[in-house]
CSV table of C-alpha atoms and ligand atoms in Angstrom, one decimal:
chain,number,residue,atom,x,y,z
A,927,UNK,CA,20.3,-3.7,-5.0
A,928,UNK,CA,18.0,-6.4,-5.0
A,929,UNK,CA,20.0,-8.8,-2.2
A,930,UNK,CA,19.3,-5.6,0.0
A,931,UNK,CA,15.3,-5.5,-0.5
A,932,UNK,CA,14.6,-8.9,1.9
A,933,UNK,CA,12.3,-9.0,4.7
A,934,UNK,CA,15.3,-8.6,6.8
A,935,UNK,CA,16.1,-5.8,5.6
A,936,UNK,CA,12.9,-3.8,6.3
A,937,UNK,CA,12.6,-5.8,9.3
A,938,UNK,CA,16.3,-4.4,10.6
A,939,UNK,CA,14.9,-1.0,9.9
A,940,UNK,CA,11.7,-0.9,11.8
A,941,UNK,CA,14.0,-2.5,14.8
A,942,UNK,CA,16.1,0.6,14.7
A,943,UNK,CA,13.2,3.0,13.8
A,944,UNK,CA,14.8,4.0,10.5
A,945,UNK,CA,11.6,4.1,9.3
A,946,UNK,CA,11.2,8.1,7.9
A,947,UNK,CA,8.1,6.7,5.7
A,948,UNK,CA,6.1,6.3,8.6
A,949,UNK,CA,3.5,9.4,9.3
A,950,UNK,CA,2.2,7.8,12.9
A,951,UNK,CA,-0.8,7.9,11.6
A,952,UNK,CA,-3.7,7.4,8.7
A,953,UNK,CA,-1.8,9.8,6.2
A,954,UNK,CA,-4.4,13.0,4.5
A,955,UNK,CA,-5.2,11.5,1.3
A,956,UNK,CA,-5.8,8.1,2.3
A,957,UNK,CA,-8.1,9.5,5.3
A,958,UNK,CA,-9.7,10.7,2.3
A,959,UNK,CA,-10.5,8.0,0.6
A,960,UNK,CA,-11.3,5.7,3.1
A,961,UNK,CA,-13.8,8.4,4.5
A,962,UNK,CA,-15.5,8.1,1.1
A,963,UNK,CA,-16.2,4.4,1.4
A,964,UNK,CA,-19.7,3.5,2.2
A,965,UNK,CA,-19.7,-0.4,1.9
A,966,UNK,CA,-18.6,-1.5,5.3
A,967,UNK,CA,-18.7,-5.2,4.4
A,968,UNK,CA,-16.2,-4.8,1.5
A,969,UNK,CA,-12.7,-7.3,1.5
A,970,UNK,CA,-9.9,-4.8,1.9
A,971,UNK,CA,-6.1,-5.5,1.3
A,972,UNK,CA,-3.5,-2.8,2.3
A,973,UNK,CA,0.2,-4.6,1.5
A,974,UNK,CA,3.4,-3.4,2.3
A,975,UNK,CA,1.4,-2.2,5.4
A,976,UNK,CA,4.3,-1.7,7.8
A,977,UNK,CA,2.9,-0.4,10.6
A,978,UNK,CA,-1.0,-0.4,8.8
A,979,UNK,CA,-2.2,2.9,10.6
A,980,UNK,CA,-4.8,2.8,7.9
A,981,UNK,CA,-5.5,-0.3,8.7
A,982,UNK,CA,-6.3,0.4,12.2
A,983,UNK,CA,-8.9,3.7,11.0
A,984,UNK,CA,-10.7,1.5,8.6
A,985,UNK,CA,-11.1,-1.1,11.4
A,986,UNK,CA,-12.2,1.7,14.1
A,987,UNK,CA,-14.3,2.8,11.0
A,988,UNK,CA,-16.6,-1.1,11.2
A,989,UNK,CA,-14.8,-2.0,7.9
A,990,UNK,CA,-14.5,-5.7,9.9
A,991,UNK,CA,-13.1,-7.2,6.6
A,992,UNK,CA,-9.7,-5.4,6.6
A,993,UNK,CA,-6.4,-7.2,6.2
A,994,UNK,CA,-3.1,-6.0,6.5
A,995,UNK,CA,-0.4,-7.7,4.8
A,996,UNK,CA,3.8,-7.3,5.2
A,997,UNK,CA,6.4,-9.8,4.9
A,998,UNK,CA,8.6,-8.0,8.0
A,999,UNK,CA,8.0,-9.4,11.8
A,1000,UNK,CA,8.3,-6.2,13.3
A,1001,UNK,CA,5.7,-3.7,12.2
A,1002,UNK,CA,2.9,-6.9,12.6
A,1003,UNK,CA,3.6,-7.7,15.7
A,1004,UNK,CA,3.7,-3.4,16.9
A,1005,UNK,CA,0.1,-3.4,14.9
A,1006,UNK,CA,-1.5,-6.6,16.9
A,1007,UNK,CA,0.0,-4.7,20.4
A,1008,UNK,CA,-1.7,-1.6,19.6
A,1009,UNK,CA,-4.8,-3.3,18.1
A,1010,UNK,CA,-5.8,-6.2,20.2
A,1011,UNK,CA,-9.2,-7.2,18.8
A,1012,UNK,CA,-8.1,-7.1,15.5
A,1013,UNK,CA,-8.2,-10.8,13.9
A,1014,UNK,CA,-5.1,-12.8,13.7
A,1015,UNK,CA,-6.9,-14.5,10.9
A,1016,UNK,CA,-6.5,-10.9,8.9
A,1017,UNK,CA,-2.7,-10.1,9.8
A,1018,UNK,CA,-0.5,-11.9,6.7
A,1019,UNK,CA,3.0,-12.1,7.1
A,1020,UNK,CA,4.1,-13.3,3.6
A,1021,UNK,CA,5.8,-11.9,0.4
A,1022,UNK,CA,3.1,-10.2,-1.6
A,1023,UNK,CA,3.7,-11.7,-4.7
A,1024,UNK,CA,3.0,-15.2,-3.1
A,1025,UNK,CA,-0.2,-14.3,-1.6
A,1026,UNK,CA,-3.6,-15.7,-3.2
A,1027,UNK,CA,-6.7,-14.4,-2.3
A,1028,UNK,CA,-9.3,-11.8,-4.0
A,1029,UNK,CA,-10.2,-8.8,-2.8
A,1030,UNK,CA,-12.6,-5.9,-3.7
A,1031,UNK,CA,-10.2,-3.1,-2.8
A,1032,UNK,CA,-6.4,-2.9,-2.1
A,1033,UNK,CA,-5.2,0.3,-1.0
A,1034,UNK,CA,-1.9,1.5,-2.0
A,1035,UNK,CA,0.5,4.5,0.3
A,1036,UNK,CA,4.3,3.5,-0.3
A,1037,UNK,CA,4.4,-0.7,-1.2
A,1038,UNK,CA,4.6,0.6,-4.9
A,1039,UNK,CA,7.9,2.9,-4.2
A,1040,UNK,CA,9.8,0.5,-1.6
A,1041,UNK,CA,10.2,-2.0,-4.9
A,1042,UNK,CA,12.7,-2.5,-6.9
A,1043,UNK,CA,11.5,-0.7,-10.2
A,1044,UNK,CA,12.2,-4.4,-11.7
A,1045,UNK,CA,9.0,-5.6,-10.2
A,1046,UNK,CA,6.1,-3.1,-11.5
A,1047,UNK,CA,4.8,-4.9,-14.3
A,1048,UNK,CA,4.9,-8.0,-11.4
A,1049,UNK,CA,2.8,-5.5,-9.0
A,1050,UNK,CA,0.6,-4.3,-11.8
A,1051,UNK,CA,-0.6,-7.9,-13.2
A,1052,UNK,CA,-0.4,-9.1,-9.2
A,1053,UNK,CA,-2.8,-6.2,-8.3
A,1054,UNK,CA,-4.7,-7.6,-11.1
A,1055,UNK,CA,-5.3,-11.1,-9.9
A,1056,UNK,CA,-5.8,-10.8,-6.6
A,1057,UNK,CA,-9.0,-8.2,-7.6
A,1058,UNK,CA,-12.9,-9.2,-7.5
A,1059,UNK,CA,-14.1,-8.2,-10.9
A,1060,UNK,CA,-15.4,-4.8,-10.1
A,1061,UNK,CA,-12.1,-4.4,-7.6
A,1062,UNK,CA,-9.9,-1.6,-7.8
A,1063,UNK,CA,-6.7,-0.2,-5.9
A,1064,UNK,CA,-6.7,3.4,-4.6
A,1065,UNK,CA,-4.4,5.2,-2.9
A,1066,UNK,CA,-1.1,7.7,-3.5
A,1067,UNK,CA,1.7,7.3,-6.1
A,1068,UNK,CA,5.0,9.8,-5.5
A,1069,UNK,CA,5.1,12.2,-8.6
A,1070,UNK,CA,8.8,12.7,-8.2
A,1071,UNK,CA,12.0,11.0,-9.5
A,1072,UNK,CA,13.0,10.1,-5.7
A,1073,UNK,CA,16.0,8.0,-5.4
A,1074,UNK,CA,17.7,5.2,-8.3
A,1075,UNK,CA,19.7,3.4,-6.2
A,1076,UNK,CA,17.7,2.6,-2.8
A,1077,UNK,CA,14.0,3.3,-2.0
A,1078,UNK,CA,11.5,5.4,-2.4
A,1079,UNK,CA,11.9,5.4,-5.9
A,1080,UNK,CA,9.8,7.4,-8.0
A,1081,UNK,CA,7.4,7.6,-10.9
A,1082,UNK,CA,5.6,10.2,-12.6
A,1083,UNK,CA,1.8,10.2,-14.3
A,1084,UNK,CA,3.0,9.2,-18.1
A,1085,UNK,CA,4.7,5.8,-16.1
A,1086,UNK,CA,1.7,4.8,-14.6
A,1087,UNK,CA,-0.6,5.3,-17.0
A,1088,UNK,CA,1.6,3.1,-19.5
A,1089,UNK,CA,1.9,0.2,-16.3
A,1090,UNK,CA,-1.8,0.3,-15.2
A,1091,UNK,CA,-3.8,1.2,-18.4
A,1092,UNK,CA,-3.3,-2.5,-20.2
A,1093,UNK,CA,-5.2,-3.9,-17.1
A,1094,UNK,CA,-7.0,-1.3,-15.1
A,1095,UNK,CA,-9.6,1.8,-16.1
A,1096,UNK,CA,-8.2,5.2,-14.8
A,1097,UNK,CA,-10.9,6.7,-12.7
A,1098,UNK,CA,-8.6,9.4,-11.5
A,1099,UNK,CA,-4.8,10.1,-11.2
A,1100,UNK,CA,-4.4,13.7,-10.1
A,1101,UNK,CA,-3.0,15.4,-7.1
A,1102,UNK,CA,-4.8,14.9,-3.7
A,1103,UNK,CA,-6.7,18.7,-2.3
A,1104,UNK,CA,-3.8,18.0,0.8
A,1105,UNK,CA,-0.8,16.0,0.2
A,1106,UNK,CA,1.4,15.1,3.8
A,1107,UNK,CA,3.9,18.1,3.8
A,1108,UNK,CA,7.1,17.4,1.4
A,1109,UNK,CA,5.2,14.7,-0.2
A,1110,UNK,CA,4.8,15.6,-3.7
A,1111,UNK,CA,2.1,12.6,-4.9
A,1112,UNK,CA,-1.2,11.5,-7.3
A,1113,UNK,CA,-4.3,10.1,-5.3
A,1114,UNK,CA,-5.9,7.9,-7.5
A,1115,UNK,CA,-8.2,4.7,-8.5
A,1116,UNK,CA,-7.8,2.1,-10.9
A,1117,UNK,CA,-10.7,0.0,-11.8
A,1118,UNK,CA,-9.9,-3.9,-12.8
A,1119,UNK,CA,-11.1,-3.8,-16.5
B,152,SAM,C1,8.3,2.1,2.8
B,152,SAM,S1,7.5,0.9,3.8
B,152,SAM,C2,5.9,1.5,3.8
B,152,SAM,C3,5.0,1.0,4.9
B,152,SAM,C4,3.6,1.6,4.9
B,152,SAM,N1,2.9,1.4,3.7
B,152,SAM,C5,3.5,3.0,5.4
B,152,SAM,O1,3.0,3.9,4.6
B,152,SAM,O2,4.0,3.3,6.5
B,152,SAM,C6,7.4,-0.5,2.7
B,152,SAM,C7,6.9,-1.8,3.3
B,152,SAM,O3,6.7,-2.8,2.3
B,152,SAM,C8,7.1,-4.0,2.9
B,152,SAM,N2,7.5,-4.9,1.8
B,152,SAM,C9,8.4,-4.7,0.8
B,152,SAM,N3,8.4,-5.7,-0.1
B,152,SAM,C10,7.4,-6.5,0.3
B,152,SAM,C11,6.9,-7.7,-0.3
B,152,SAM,N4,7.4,-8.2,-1.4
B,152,SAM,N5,5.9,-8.3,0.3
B,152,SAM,C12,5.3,-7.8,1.5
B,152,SAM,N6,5.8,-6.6,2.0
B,152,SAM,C13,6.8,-6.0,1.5
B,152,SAM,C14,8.2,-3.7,3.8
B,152,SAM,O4,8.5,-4.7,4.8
B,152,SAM,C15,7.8,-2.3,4.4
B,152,SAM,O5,7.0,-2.5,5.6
């Protein structure tokens, strides 16, 4: 399964537009979140980005200090067309788990799931390192079994909290007041302990 996970893989699929994770737009729950962020001058990270529409509200929104991060061509290059004065400077091509850098917030909507299941603990103590002390990642989580053999796969509340807990506070893991329709997900926010 893994041989199939490569940038060119998920760079094949935005070329052909098999890309049914994609809303089109800043999804409900992270509108959410991002609406309750006051500190415009914090350093955001939002990986496995794709096509980074929240990326492109927070920077509407004067959050300057926004960078979107994917290791596929395709979905950068769309985000710099439709967002011109974003900073080059801020758009990362490059594997995740080769990035350095620290961040106050990452923000997580469907990087997590699009993973082999192989690589949490990797994502859990990489979400750790790259984090300011007082960081944390928000964002959604799918509370369903989803696929085993391709992504998205799945999780439920008991397999995070045994993931994140050894490194991260739980502030909240519950359902979001409105999910994206036929999403079945947990908003939440982990603070870096
Ligand atoms: C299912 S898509 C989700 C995109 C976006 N988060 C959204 O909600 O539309 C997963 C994204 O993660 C990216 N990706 C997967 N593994 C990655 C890695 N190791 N480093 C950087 N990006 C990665 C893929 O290229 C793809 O754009």
């Amino acid at each position: 399964m893994d041989h199939k996970l490569t940038p060119d893989y998920w760079n094949e699929r935005y070329r052909q537009g098999y890309v049914g994770w994609d809303l089109g737009a800043v999804s409900h729950p992270m509108k959410v979140i991002i609406d309750r962020l006051e500190d415009r001058s914090i350093k955001i990270l939002v990986p496995g980005a794709g096509n980074g529409f929240e990326v492109s509200y927070l920077w509407q929104r004067g959050f300057s200090n926004v960078h979107i991060l994917d290791w596929a061509e395709s979905p950068l290059q769309q985000f710099a067309e439709r967002n011109p004065e974003f900073p080059e400077d801020q758009m990362i091509q490059k594997d995740f788990f080769q990035l350095n850098g620290q961040f106050d917030l990452i923000l997580e909507q469907t990087f997590f799931c699009a993973l082999n299941p192989s690589l949490r603990s990797s994502y859990v103590s990489k979400m750790y390192d790259l984090l300011n002390s007082g960081g944390r990642i928000q964002g959604v989580l799918f509370d369903a079994p989803m696929l085993i053999d391709r992504p998205p796969f799945g999780g439920n509340e008991e397999e995070y909290r045994g993931l994140f807990e050894p490194y991260f506070e739980i502030e909240y893991l519950r359902r979001p007041q409105r999910s994206e329709p036929e999403r079945v997900e947990l908003e939440f926010s982990f603070l870096k302990k």
